[in-house]
Short mmCIF file of C-alpha atoms in Angstrom, two decimals:
data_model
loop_
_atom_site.label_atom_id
_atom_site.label_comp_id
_atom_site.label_asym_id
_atom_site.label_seq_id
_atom_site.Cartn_x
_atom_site.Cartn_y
_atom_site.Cartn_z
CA UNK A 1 66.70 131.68 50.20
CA UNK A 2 70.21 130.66 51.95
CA UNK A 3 73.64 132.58 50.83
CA UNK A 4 76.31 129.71 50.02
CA UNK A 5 79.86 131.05 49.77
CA UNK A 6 79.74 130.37 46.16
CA UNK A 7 76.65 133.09 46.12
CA UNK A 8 78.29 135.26 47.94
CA UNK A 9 81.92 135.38 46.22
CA UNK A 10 79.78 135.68 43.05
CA UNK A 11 77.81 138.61 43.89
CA UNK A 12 80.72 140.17 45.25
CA UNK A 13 82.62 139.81 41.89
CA UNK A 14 79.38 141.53 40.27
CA UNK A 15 79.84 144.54 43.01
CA UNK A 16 83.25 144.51 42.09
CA UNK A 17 82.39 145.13 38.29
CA UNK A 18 80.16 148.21 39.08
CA UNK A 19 82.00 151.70 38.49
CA UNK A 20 81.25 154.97 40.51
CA UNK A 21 80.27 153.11 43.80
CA UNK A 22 77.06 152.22 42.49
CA UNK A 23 75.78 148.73 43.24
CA UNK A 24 75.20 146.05 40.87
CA UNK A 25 73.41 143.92 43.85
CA UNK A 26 69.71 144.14 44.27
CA UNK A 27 68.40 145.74 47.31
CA UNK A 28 67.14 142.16 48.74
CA UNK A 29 70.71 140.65 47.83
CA UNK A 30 72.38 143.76 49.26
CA UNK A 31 70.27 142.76 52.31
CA UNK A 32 70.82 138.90 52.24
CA UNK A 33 74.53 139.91 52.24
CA UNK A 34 74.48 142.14 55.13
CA UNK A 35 72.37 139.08 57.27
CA UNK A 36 74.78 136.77 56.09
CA UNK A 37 77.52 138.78 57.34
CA UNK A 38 76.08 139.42 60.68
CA UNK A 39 75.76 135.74 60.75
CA UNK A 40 79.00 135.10 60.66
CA UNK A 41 80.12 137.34 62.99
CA UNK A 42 77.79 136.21 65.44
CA UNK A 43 79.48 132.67 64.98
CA UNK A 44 82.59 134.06 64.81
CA UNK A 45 82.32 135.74 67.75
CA UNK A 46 80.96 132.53 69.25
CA UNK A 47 83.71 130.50 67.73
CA UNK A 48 85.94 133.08 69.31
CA UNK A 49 84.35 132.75 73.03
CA UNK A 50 84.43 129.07 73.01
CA UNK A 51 88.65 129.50 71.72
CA UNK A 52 89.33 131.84 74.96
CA UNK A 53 87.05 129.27 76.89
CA UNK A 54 88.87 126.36 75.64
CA UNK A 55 92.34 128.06 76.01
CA UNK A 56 91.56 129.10 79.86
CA UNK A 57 90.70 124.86 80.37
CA UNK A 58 94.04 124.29 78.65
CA UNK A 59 95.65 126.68 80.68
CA UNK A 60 94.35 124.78 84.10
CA UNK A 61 94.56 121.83 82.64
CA UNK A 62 98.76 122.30 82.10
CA UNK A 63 98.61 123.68 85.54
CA UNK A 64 97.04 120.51 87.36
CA UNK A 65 99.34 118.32 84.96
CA UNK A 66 102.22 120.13 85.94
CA UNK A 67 101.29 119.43 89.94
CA UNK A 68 100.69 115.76 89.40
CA UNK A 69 104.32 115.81 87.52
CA UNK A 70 105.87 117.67 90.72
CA UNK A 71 103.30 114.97 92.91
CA UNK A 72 104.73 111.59 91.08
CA UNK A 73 108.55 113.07 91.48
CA UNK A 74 107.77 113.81 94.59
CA UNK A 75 106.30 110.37 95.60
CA UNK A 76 109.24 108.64 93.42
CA UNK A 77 111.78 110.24 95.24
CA UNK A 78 110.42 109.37 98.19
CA UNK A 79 110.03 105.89 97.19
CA UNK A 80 113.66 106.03 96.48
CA UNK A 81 114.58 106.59 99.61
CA UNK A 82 112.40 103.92 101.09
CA UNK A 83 114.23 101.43 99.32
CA UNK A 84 117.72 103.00 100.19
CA UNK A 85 116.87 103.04 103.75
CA UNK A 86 115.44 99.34 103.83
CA UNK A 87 118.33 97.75 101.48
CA UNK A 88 115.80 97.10 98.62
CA UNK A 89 115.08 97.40 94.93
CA UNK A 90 112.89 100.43 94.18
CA UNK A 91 110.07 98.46 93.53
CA UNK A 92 105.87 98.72 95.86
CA UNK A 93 106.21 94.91 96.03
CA UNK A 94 109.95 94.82 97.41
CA UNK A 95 109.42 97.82 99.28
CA UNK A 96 106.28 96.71 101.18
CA UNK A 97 108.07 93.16 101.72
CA UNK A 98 111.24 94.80 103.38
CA UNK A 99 108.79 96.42 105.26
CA UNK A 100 106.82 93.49 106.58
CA UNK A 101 110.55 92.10 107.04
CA UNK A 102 111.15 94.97 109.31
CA UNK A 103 107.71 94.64 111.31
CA UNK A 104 108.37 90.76 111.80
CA UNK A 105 111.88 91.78 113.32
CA UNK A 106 110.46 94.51 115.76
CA UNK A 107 107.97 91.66 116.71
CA UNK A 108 110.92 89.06 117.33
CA UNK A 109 112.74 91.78 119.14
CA UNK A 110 109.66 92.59 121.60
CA UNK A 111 109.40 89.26 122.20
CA UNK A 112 112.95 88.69 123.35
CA UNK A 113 112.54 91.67 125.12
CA UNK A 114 109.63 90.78 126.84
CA UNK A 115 111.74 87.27 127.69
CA UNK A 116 114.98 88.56 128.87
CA UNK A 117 112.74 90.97 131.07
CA UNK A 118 110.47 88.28 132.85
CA UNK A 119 113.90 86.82 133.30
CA UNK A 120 115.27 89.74 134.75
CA UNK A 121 112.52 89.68 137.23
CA UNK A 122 112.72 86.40 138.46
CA UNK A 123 116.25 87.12 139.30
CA UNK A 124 115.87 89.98 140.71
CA UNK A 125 113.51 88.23 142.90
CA UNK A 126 115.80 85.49 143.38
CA UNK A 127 118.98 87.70 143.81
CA UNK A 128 116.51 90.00 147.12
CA UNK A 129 115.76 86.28 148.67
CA UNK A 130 119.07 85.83 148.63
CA UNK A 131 120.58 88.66 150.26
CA UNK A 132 117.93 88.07 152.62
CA UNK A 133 119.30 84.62 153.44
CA UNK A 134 122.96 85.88 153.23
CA UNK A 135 121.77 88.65 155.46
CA UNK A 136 120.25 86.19 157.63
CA UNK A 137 123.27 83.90 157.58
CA UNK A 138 125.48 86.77 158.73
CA UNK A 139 123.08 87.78 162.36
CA UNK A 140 123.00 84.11 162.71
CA UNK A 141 127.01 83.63 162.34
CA UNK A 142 127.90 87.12 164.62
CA UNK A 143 125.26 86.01 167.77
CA UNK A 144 127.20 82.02 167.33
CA UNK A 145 130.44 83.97 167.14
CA UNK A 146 129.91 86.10 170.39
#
């Protein structure tokens, strides 16, 4: 036989009618009653456990949401400055196109570099030969002088 609530509350009206302390309730209800409210303090208790349990996950949970928060400000203020420093809007796409921008210049710029140094060699090279000559020049024009 199960106890609804509607048993219960009933049975507990008819203990509440009984004078002197004695018991209107049969032994088995008396007993049914007392299983019943074991019952319910087991699943109370359980209810309670998986409450704490649930209330430690939220706890965590606010935790790792409140590092990704600090992360994301983080990366946005960083971002920020990426696009201050490169003369952009604030945006990945404009930010990673200022960049390329940037990379394509330092490219250009080793390049040039690379020419005005292969010039600076040959004239280097061209400037020794010619002290060389002048140097040359200069014996030659002292032994026709003496």
């Amino acid at each position: 036989m199960t106890i609804t609530s509607e048993k219960l509350r009933h049975w507990a009206q008819m203990a509440s009618l009984t004078s002197e302390g004695a018991s209107c309730l049969s032994a088995e209800q008396l007993a049914q009653t007392a299983e019943y409210i074991d019952a319910q303090a087991e699943a109370v208790a359980g209810l309670k456990a998986s409450l704490e349990c649930s209330c430690r996950q939220n706890q965590n949970q606010a935790a790792r949401i409140a590092e990704l928060e600090f992360i994301r400000n983080s990366a946005d203020q960083v971002q920020r400055e990426y696009a201050e420093a490169l003369g952009c809007a604030g945006d990945n796409e404009s930010i990673l196109a200022a960049i390329a921008d940037q990379a394509s210049e330092i490219e250009k710029t080793k390049s040039r570099y690379n020419e005005v140094s292969g010039w600076y060699c040959k004239m280097k090279t061209r400037m020794l030969a010619a002290e060389k000559e002048l140097a040359y020049f200069k014996r030659q024009s002292s032994e026709n002088n003496t």
